[in-house]
């Protein structure tokens, strides 16, 4: 009997070993790798930077009676630099196979864009120094994601710019006269259109670089010019002003999901 029990026990042990061998080695699996965050323009942002600008304008002077002091419009302008701060909010969505972005924006520029203002009053040429010293804008943009990290867009909206007052001096060779007329400072209403690129730098989540060209038109406005040092009107001056800028800003997005 003991021999039979021993034989059965040995047979069971051999069968179990063979079954374990048939199972093979236990497979090794790695933990899944977390997916990298996807760049997104959905969210709000703030930014700051600077750039350069060109001012151009067409001007014409009129007497107090409203008749032209000159038969032609004079052209003048200036150039300079500016700093800017701003912010906005965007929304990214799919349109077929395209990834689109729409949003609202606002910015403020503190500027030093200045140049010579030419004028012709009576039979004499005059000149003065005029400066755009600040402006602000609100508007919208719509764009298309060329790649997950590069946005190209168009922008447009409303803008205001402040132009400094200036004095008009008779341009007499070789020595100009003392100032004879003055024009007060003031704000101009206008509109702008632009286009730009925005790139996700990838160094810090949400950090992007923006470069935009912008054209602003401030229309034709009639200002009064005064006898220098007085409040006595001496005539009127019409000017149609245009401003072109190129701005680059570092932008930080507070995105709602994504990067």
PDB file of C-alpha atoms in Angstrom:
ATOM      1  CA  UNK A   1       0.000   0.000   0.000  1.00  0.00           C
ATOM      2  CA  UNK A   2       2.769   2.408   0.922  1.00  0.00           C
ATOM      3  CA  UNK A   3       4.395   1.725  -2.428  1.00  0.00           C
ATOM      4  CA  UNK A   4       1.183   2.633  -4.279  1.00  0.00           C
ATOM      5  CA  UNK A   5       0.787   5.905  -2.322  1.00  0.00           C
ATOM      6  CA  UNK A   6       4.375   6.875  -3.034  1.00  0.00           C
ATOM      7  CA  UNK A   7       3.949   6.159  -6.734  1.00  0.00           C
ATOM      8  CA  UNK A   8       0.781   8.290  -6.951  1.00  0.00           C
ATOM      9  CA  UNK A   9       2.446  11.194  -5.136  1.00  0.00           C
ATOM     10  CA  UNK A  10       5.444  11.137  -7.464  1.00  0.00           C
ATOM     11  CA  UNK A  11       3.142  11.038 -10.536  1.00  0.00           C
ATOM     12  CA  UNK A  12       1.164  14.074  -9.295  1.00  0.00           C
ATOM     13  CA  UNK A  13       4.372  16.039  -8.674  1.00  0.00           C
ATOM     14  CA  UNK A  14       5.662  15.320 -12.186  1.00  0.00           C
ATOM     15  CA  UNK A  15       2.348  16.283 -13.786  1.00  0.00           C
ATOM     16  CA  UNK A  16       2.299  19.650 -11.913  1.00  0.00           C
ATOM     17  CA  UNK A  17       5.867  20.443 -12.943  1.00  0.00           C
ATOM     18  CA  UNK A  18       5.094  19.710 -16.586  1.00  0.00           C
ATOM     19  CA  UNK A  19       2.008  21.962 -16.512  1.00  0.00           C
ATOM     20  CA  UNK A  20       4.017  24.828 -14.959  1.00  0.00           C
ATOM     21  CA  UNK A  21       6.690  24.425 -17.625  1.00  0.00           C
ATOM     22  CA  UNK A  22       4.033  24.635 -20.347  1.00  0.00           C
ATOM     23  CA  UNK A  23       2.871  28.024 -19.052  1.00  0.00           C
ATOM     24  CA  UNK A  24       6.181  29.676 -19.936  1.00  0.00           C
ATOM     25  CA  UNK A  25       7.756  32.813 -18.371  1.00  0.00           C
ATOM     26  CA  UNK A  26       5.462  35.568 -17.060  1.00  0.00           C
ATOM     27  CA  UNK A  27       5.389  38.473 -19.548  1.00  0.00           C
ATOM     28  CA  UNK A  28       6.889  41.856 -18.399  1.00  0.00           C
ATOM     29  CA  UNK A  29       4.897  45.028 -19.119  1.00  0.00           C
ATOM     30  CA  UNK A  30       5.860  48.702 -18.591  1.00  0.00           C
ATOM     31  CA  UNK A  31       3.534  51.271 -17.100  1.00  0.00           C
ATOM     32  CA  UNK A  32       1.939  53.418 -19.864  1.00  0.00           C
ATOM     33  CA  UNK A  33       3.826  56.656 -20.636  1.00  0.00           C
ATOM     34  CA  UNK A  34       1.811  59.826 -20.017  1.00  0.00           C
ATOM     35  CA  UNK A  35       0.996  61.663 -23.236  1.00  0.00           C
ATOM     36  CA  UNK A  36       2.654  65.056 -23.755  1.00  0.00           C
ATOM     37  CA  UNK A  37       0.266  68.005 -23.423  1.00  0.00           C
ATOM     38  CA  UNK A  38      -1.122  69.298 -26.728  1.00  0.00           C
ATOM     39  CA  UNK A  39      -0.649  72.989 -27.593  1.00  0.00           C
ATOM     40  CA  UNK A  40      -3.922  74.878 -27.405  1.00  0.00           C
ATOM     41  CA  UNK A  41      -5.033  78.469 -27.947  1.00  0.00           C
ATOM     42  CA  UNK A  42      -8.263  78.078 -25.964  1.00  0.00           C
ATOM     43  CA  UNK A  43      -7.974  80.395 -22.963  1.00  0.00           C
ATOM     44  CA  UNK A  44      -6.883  83.910 -22.029  1.00  0.00           C
ATOM     45  CA  UNK A  45      -3.470  85.554 -22.197  1.00  0.00           C
ATOM     46  CA  UNK A  46      -1.359  88.581 -21.284  1.00  0.00           C
ATOM     47  CA  UNK A  47       1.756  89.847 -23.006  1.00  0.00           C
ATOM     48  CA  UNK A  48       4.258  92.629 -23.506  1.00  0.00           C
ATOM     49  CA  UNK A  49       6.880  93.717 -26.002  1.00  0.00           C
ATOM     50  CA  UNK A  50       7.618  96.475 -28.484  1.00  0.00           C
ATOM     51  CA  UNK A  51       8.246  97.411 -32.064  1.00  0.00           C
ATOM     52  CA  UNK A  52       8.646 100.154 -34.625  1.00  0.00           C
ATOM     53  CA  UNK A  53       6.212 102.378 -36.491  1.00  0.00           C
ATOM     54  CA  UNK A  54       5.817 104.744 -39.426  1.00  0.00           C
ATOM     55  CA  UNK A  55       3.521 107.795 -39.474  1.00  0.00           C
ATOM     56  CA  UNK A  56       2.401 109.319 -42.764  1.00  0.00           C
ATOM     57  CA  UNK A  57      -0.148 112.042 -43.388  1.00  0.00           C
ATOM     58  CA  UNK A  58      -1.620 114.345 -46.008  1.00  0.00           C
ATOM     59  CA  UNK A  59      -2.262 117.935 -44.843  1.00  0.00           C
ATOM     60  CA  UNK A  60      -3.817 121.133 -46.132  1.00  0.00           C
ATOM     61  CA  UNK A  61      -4.318 124.557 -44.545  1.00  0.00           C
ATOM     62  CA  UNK A  62      -7.401 126.789 -44.705  1.00  0.00           C
ATOM     63  CA  UNK A  63      -8.104 130.400 -43.809  1.00  0.00           C
ATOM     64  CA  UNK A  64     -10.609 131.372 -41.125  1.00  0.00           C
ATOM     65  CA  UNK A  65     -13.098 131.910 -43.943  1.00  0.00           C
ATOM     66  CA  UNK A  66     -12.641 128.247 -44.960  1.00  0.00           C
ATOM     67  CA  UNK A  67     -10.848 128.850 -48.247  1.00  0.00           C
ATOM     68  CA  UNK A  68      -7.672 126.861 -48.973  1.00  0.00           C
ATOM     69  CA  UNK A  69      -4.389 128.540 -48.073  1.00  0.00           C
ATOM     70  CA  UNK A  70      -2.658 126.158 -50.456  1.00  0.00           C
ATOM     71  CA  UNK A  71      -3.704 124.669 -53.772  1.00  0.00           C
ATOM     72  CA  UNK A  72      -2.207 121.277 -52.976  1.00  0.00           C
ATOM     73  CA  UNK A  73      -2.040 118.775 -50.140  1.00  0.00           C
ATOM     74  CA  UNK A  74       1.346 118.442 -48.455  1.00  0.00           C
ATOM     75  CA  UNK A  75       2.726 115.038 -47.457  1.00  0.00           C
ATOM     76  CA  UNK A  76       4.814 114.445 -44.351  1.00  0.00           C
ATOM     77  CA  UNK A  77       5.484 111.758 -41.786  1.00  0.00           C
ATOM     78  CA  UNK A  78       7.738 110.280 -39.157  1.00  0.00           C
ATOM     79  CA  UNK A  79       9.061 107.117 -37.582  1.00  0.00           C
ATOM     80  CA  UNK A  80       9.987 105.744 -34.184  1.00  0.00           C
ATOM     81  CA  UNK A  81       9.531 102.979 -31.654  1.00  0.00           C
ATOM     82  CA  UNK A  82       6.992 101.926 -29.029  1.00  0.00           C
ATOM     83  CA  UNK A  83       6.402  99.540 -26.162  1.00  0.00           C
ATOM     84  CA  UNK A  84       3.175  97.622 -25.789  1.00  0.00           C
ATOM     85  CA  UNK A  85       1.179  95.632 -23.230  1.00  0.00           C
ATOM     86  CA  UNK A  86      -2.027  93.738 -23.863  1.00  0.00           C
ATOM     87  CA  UNK A  87      -4.175  90.692 -23.449  1.00  0.00           C
ATOM     88  CA  UNK A  88      -7.152  88.792 -24.780  1.00  0.00           C
ATOM     89  CA  UNK A  89      -9.023  85.498 -24.948  1.00  0.00           C
ATOM     90  CA  UNK A  90      -9.128  82.872 -27.704  1.00  0.00           C
ATOM     91  CA  UNK A  91     -11.205  79.817 -28.579  1.00  0.00           C
ATOM     92  CA  UNK A  92      -9.875  76.938 -30.690  1.00  0.00           C
ATOM     93  CA  UNK A  93     -12.274  74.727 -32.659  1.00  0.00           C
ATOM     94  CA  UNK A  94     -12.303  72.307 -35.571  1.00  0.00           C
ATOM     95  CA  UNK A  95     -13.744  73.273 -38.948  1.00  0.00           C
ATOM     96  CA  UNK A  96     -13.634  70.131 -41.036  1.00  0.00           C
ATOM     97  CA  UNK A  97      -9.976  69.140 -41.116  1.00  0.00           C
ATOM     98  CA  UNK A  98      -8.839  72.640 -40.082  1.00  0.00           C
ATOM     99  CA  UNK A  99      -8.080  73.827 -36.546  1.00  0.00           C
ATOM    100  CA  UNK A 100      -9.351  77.404 -36.262  1.00  0.00           C
ATOM    101  CA  UNK A 101      -8.912  80.078 -33.587  1.00  0.00           C
ATOM    102  CA  UNK A 102     -11.134  83.116 -32.918  1.00  0.00           C
ATOM    103  CA  UNK A 103     -10.699  85.625 -30.126  1.00  0.00           C
ATOM    104  CA  UNK A 104     -10.867  89.144 -28.734  1.00  0.00           C
ATOM    105  CA  UNK A 105      -7.850  91.371 -28.035  1.00  0.00           C
ATOM    106  CA  UNK A 106      -6.909  94.695 -26.431  1.00  0.00           C
ATOM    107  CA  UNK A 107      -3.569  96.506 -26.149  1.00  0.00           C
ATOM    108  CA  UNK A 108      -1.969  99.807 -25.169  1.00  0.00           C
ATOM    109  CA  UNK A 109       1.142 101.357 -26.778  1.00  0.00           C
ATOM    110  CA  UNK A 110       3.399 103.998 -25.244  1.00  0.00           C
ATOM    111  CA  UNK A 111       5.203 105.463 -28.226  1.00  0.00           C
ATOM    112  CA  UNK A 112       7.737 107.896 -29.609  1.00  0.00           C
ATOM    113  CA  UNK A 113       6.846 108.047 -33.301  1.00  0.00           C
ATOM    114  CA  UNK A 114       7.583 111.538 -34.562  1.00  0.00           C
ATOM    115  CA  UNK A 115       8.641 113.540 -37.604  1.00  0.00           C
ATOM    116  CA  UNK A 116       8.353 116.802 -39.483  1.00  0.00           C
ATOM    117  CA  UNK A 117       4.919 118.260 -40.124  1.00  0.00           C
ATOM    118  CA  UNK A 118       4.938 120.356 -43.311  1.00  0.00           C
ATOM    119  CA  UNK A 119       2.498 123.185 -43.955  1.00  0.00           C
ATOM    120  CA  UNK A 120       1.980 125.931 -46.495  1.00  0.00           C
ATOM    121  CA  UNK A 121       0.271 129.048 -45.143  1.00  0.00           C
ATOM    122  CA  UNK A 122      -0.150 131.943 -47.532  1.00  0.00           C
ATOM    123  CA  UNK A 123       2.954 132.075 -49.695  1.00  0.00           C
ATOM    124  CA  UNK A 124       5.317 130.657 -47.058  1.00  0.00           C
ATOM    125  CA  UNK A 125       6.303 127.089 -46.171  1.00  0.00           C
ATOM    126  CA  UNK A 126       6.186 126.091 -42.500  1.00  0.00           C
ATOM    127  CA  UNK A 127       7.329 123.099 -40.522  1.00  0.00           C
ATOM    128  CA  UNK A 128       6.982 121.653 -37.024  1.00  0.00           C
ATOM    129  CA  UNK A 129       7.663 118.462 -35.066  1.00  0.00           C
ATOM    130  CA  UNK A 130       4.624 116.256 -34.386  1.00  0.00           C
ATOM    131  CA  UNK A 131       4.627 113.061 -32.318  1.00  0.00           C
ATOM    132  CA  UNK A 132       2.353 110.084 -31.713  1.00  0.00           C
ATOM    133  CA  UNK A 133       2.965 109.392 -28.016  1.00  0.00           C
ATOM    134  CA  UNK A 134       0.307 106.809 -27.072  1.00  0.00           C
ATOM    135  CA  UNK A 135      -2.474 104.679 -28.541  1.00  0.00           C
ATOM    136  CA  UNK A 136      -4.790 101.819 -27.690  1.00  0.00           C
ATOM    137  CA  UNK A 137      -6.850  99.301 -29.616  1.00  0.00           C
ATOM    138  CA  UNK A 138      -9.607  96.733 -29.143  1.00  0.00           C
ATOM    139  CA  UNK A 139     -10.626  94.174 -31.712  1.00  0.00           C
ATOM    140  CA  UNK A 140     -10.781  90.560 -32.761  1.00  0.00           C
ATOM    141  CA  UNK A 141      -8.688  88.016 -34.579  1.00  0.00           C
ATOM    142  CA  UNK A 142      -9.383  84.871 -36.572  1.00  0.00           C
ATOM    143  CA  UNK A 143      -6.721  82.366 -37.516  1.00  0.00           C
ATOM    144  CA  UNK A 144      -5.698  78.917 -38.644  1.00  0.00           C
ATOM    145  CA  UNK A 145      -3.250  76.521 -37.001  1.00  0.00           C
ATOM    146  CA  UNK A 146      -0.656  75.708 -39.660  1.00  0.00           C
ATOM    147  CA  UNK A 147       0.776  73.154 -37.210  1.00  0.00           C
ATOM    148  CA  UNK A 148      -0.068  72.270 -33.598  1.00  0.00           C
ATOM    149  CA  UNK A 149       2.410  74.968 -32.451  1.00  0.00           C
ATOM    150  CA  UNK A 150       2.049  77.701 -35.127  1.00  0.00           C
ATOM    151  CA  UNK A 151      -0.950  80.015 -35.539  1.00  0.00           C
ATOM    152  CA  UNK A 152      -1.377  82.435 -38.442  1.00  0.00           C
ATOM    153  CA  UNK A 153      -4.178  85.013 -38.156  1.00  0.00           C
ATOM    154  CA  UNK A 154      -5.825  88.258 -39.283  1.00  0.00           C
ATOM    155  CA  UNK A 155      -6.918  90.979 -36.860  1.00  0.00           C
ATOM    156  CA  UNK A 156      -9.018  94.142 -36.974  1.00  0.00           C
ATOM    157  CA  UNK A 157     -10.917  96.593 -34.820  1.00  0.00           C
ATOM    158  CA  UNK A 158     -11.134 100.086 -33.314  1.00  0.00           C
ATOM    159  CA  UNK A 159      -8.186 102.229 -32.242  1.00  0.00           C
ATOM    160  CA  UNK A 160      -7.405 105.660 -30.790  1.00  0.00           C
ATOM    161  CA  UNK A 161      -4.094 107.526 -30.952  1.00  0.00           C
ATOM    162  CA  UNK A 162      -2.890 110.654 -29.158  1.00  0.00           C
ATOM    163  CA  UNK A 163      -0.859 113.168 -31.148  1.00  0.00           C
ATOM    164  CA  UNK A 164       1.161 115.863 -29.403  1.00  0.00           C
ATOM    165  CA  UNK A 165       0.661 119.554 -29.998  1.00  0.00           C
ATOM    166  CA  UNK A 166       3.246 121.266 -32.191  1.00  0.00           C
ATOM    167  CA  UNK A 167       4.429 124.705 -33.311  1.00  0.00           C
ATOM    168  CA  UNK A 168       4.750 125.875 -36.912  1.00  0.00           C
ATOM    169  CA  UNK A 169       7.890 127.807 -37.833  1.00  0.00           C
ATOM    170  CA  UNK A 170       8.424 129.620 -41.113  1.00  0.00           C
ATOM    171  CA  UNK A 171      11.043 127.759 -43.104  1.00  0.00           C
ATOM    172  CA  UNK A 172      13.321 130.632 -44.182  1.00  0.00           C
ATOM    173  CA  UNK A 173      16.876 129.948 -45.341  1.00  0.00           C
ATOM    174  CA  UNK A 174      19.358 130.030 -43.711  1.00  0.00           C
ATOM    175  CA  UNK A 175      17.747 130.588 -40.286  1.00  0.00           C
ATOM    176  CA  UNK A 176      14.085 129.679 -39.594  1.00  0.00           C
ATOM    177  CA  UNK A 177      11.975 132.258 -37.791  1.00  0.00           C
ATOM    178  CA  UNK A 178      10.592 131.866 -34.286  1.00  0.00           C
ATOM    179  CA  UNK A 179       7.326 129.864 -34.066  1.00  0.00           C
ATOM    180  CA  UNK A 180       4.364 131.758 -35.531  1.00  0.00           C
ATOM    181  CA  UNK A 181       1.496 129.282 -35.125  1.00  0.00           C
ATOM    182  CA  UNK A 182       0.612 126.363 -32.832  1.00  0.00           C
ATOM    183  CA  UNK A 183      -1.738 123.366 -33.002  1.00  0.00           C
ATOM    184  CA  UNK A 184      -3.109 121.701 -29.863  1.00  0.00           C
ATOM    185  CA  UNK A 185      -2.667 118.027 -28.987  1.00  0.00           C
ATOM    186  CA  UNK A 186      -5.571 115.619 -29.283  1.00  0.00           C
ATOM    187  CA  UNK A 187      -6.893 112.087 -29.719  1.00  0.00           C
ATOM    188  CA  UNK A 188      -7.826 110.619 -33.096  1.00  0.00           C
ATOM    189  CA  UNK A 189     -10.390 107.828 -33.689  1.00  0.00           C
ATOM    190  CA  UNK A 190      -9.555 105.179 -36.231  1.00  0.00           C
ATOM    191  CA  UNK A 191      -9.668 101.559 -37.329  1.00  0.00           C
ATOM    192  CA  UNK A 192      -6.982  98.948 -37.880  1.00  0.00           C
ATOM    193  CA  UNK A 193      -6.339  95.725 -39.747  1.00  0.00           C
ATOM    194  CA  UNK A 194      -3.392  93.395 -39.299  1.00  0.00           C
ATOM    195  CA  UNK A 195      -1.928  89.951 -39.714  1.00  0.00           C
ATOM    196  CA  UNK A 196       0.431  87.947 -37.574  1.00  0.00           C
ATOM    197  CA  UNK A 197       2.031  84.714 -36.437  1.00  0.00           C
ATOM    198  CA  UNK A 198       2.039  83.158 -32.968  1.00  0.00           C
ATOM    199  CA  UNK A 199       4.378  80.312 -32.050  1.00  0.00           C
ATOM    200  CA  UNK A 200       4.330  78.013 -29.028  1.00  0.00           C
ATOM    201  CA  UNK A 201       7.918  78.153 -27.729  1.00  0.00           C
ATOM    202  CA  UNK A 202       7.580  74.995 -25.646  1.00  0.00           C
ATOM    203  CA  UNK A 203      10.078  76.123 -22.968  1.00  0.00           C
ATOM    204  CA  UNK A 204       7.336  76.847 -20.434  1.00  0.00           C
ATOM    205  CA  UNK A 205       3.733  75.594 -20.828  1.00  0.00           C
ATOM    206  CA  UNK A 206       1.653  78.486 -22.201  1.00  0.00           C
ATOM    207  CA  UNK A 207       4.591  80.664 -23.344  1.00  0.00           C
ATOM    208  CA  UNK A 208       4.217  81.886 -26.918  1.00  0.00           C
ATOM    209  CA  UNK A 209       5.893  84.423 -29.231  1.00  0.00           C
ATOM    210  CA  UNK A 210       3.749  86.776 -31.331  1.00  0.00           C
ATOM    211  CA  UNK A 211       4.705  89.027 -34.262  1.00  0.00           C
ATOM    212  CA  UNK A 212       2.097  91.215 -35.981  1.00  0.00           C
ATOM    213  CA  UNK A 213       1.952  93.838 -38.739  1.00  0.00           C
ATOM    214  CA  UNK A 214      -0.771  96.438 -38.243  1.00  0.00           C
ATOM    215  CA  UNK A 215      -2.134  99.262 -40.436  1.00  0.00           C
ATOM    216  CA  UNK A 216      -4.223 102.006 -38.794  1.00  0.00           C
ATOM    217  CA  UNK A 217      -6.249 104.743 -40.519  1.00  0.00           C
ATOM    218  CA  UNK A 218      -7.259 107.805 -38.468  1.00  0.00           C
ATOM    219  CA  UNK A 219      -9.199 109.612 -41.166  1.00  0.00           C
ATOM    220  CA  UNK A 220      -9.241 113.334 -41.986  1.00  0.00           C
ATOM    221  CA  UNK A 221      -9.708 115.748 -39.079  1.00  0.00           C
ATOM    222  CA  UNK A 222      -9.749 119.562 -39.080  1.00  0.00           C
ATOM    223  CA  UNK A 223      -7.741 121.249 -36.316  1.00  0.00           C
ATOM    224  CA  UNK A 224      -7.476 124.953 -35.505  1.00  0.00           C
ATOM    225  CA  UNK A 225      -4.073 126.589 -35.595  1.00  0.00           C
ATOM    226  CA  UNK A 226      -3.552 129.589 -33.337  1.00  0.00           C
ATOM    227  CA  UNK A 227      -1.301 132.618 -33.383  1.00  0.00           C
ATOM    228  CA  UNK A 228       1.677 131.440 -31.316  1.00  0.00           C
ATOM    229  CA  UNK A 229       1.349 132.062 -27.593  1.00  0.00           C
ATOM    230  CA  UNK A 230      -2.329 133.063 -27.822  1.00  0.00           C
ATOM    231  CA  UNK A 231      -5.760 131.477 -28.068  1.00  0.00           C
ATOM    232  CA  UNK A 232      -6.578 133.514 -31.165  1.00  0.00           C
ATOM    233  CA  UNK A 233      -7.512 131.310 -34.151  1.00  0.00           C
ATOM    234  CA  UNK A 234      -5.485 132.029 -37.255  1.00  0.00           C
ATOM    235  CA  UNK A 235      -6.835 129.337 -39.562  1.00  0.00           C
ATOM    236  CA  UNK A 236      -7.445 125.615 -39.885  1.00  0.00           C
ATOM    237  CA  UNK A 237      -5.445 122.575 -40.875  1.00  0.00           C
ATOM    238  CA  UNK A 238      -6.806 119.302 -42.248  1.00  0.00           C
ATOM    239  CA  UNK A 239      -4.777 116.126 -41.877  1.00  0.00           C
ATOM    240  CA  UNK A 240      -5.377 112.507 -42.809  1.00  0.00           C
ATOM    241  CA  UNK A 241      -3.105 110.280 -40.731  1.00  0.00           C
ATOM    242  CA  UNK A 242      -1.964 106.683 -41.291  1.00  0.00           C
ATOM    243  CA  UNK A 243       0.206 104.567 -38.989  1.00  0.00           C
ATOM    244  CA  UNK A 244       1.954 101.282 -39.760  1.00  0.00           C
ATOM    245  CA  UNK A 245       3.563  99.194 -37.024  1.00  0.00           C
ATOM    246  CA  UNK A 246       5.363  95.893 -36.584  1.00  0.00           C
ATOM    247  CA  UNK A 247       5.158  94.532 -33.038  1.00  0.00           C
ATOM    248  CA  UNK A 248       6.687  91.515 -31.315  1.00  0.00           C
ATOM    249  CA  UNK A 249       5.439  90.342 -27.934  1.00  0.00           C
ATOM    250  CA  UNK A 250       6.072  87.536 -25.490  1.00  0.00           C
ATOM    251  CA  UNK A 251       2.678  86.065 -24.559  1.00  0.00           C
ATOM    252  CA  UNK A 252       1.646  83.848 -21.658  1.00  0.00           C
ATOM    253  CA  UNK A 253      -1.575  81.846 -22.077  1.00  0.00           C
ATOM    254  CA  UNK A 254      -3.692  80.766 -19.133  1.00  0.00           C
ATOM    255  CA  UNK A 255      -5.118  77.862 -21.074  1.00  0.00           C
ATOM    256  CA  UNK A 256      -8.161  75.783 -20.113  1.00  0.00           C
ATOM    257  CA  UNK A 257      -6.593  72.375 -20.654  1.00  0.00           C
ATOM    258  CA  UNK A 258      -3.765  71.576 -22.993  1.00  0.00           C
ATOM    259  CA  UNK A 259      -0.704  73.766 -23.060  1.00  0.00           C
TER     260      UNK A 259
END
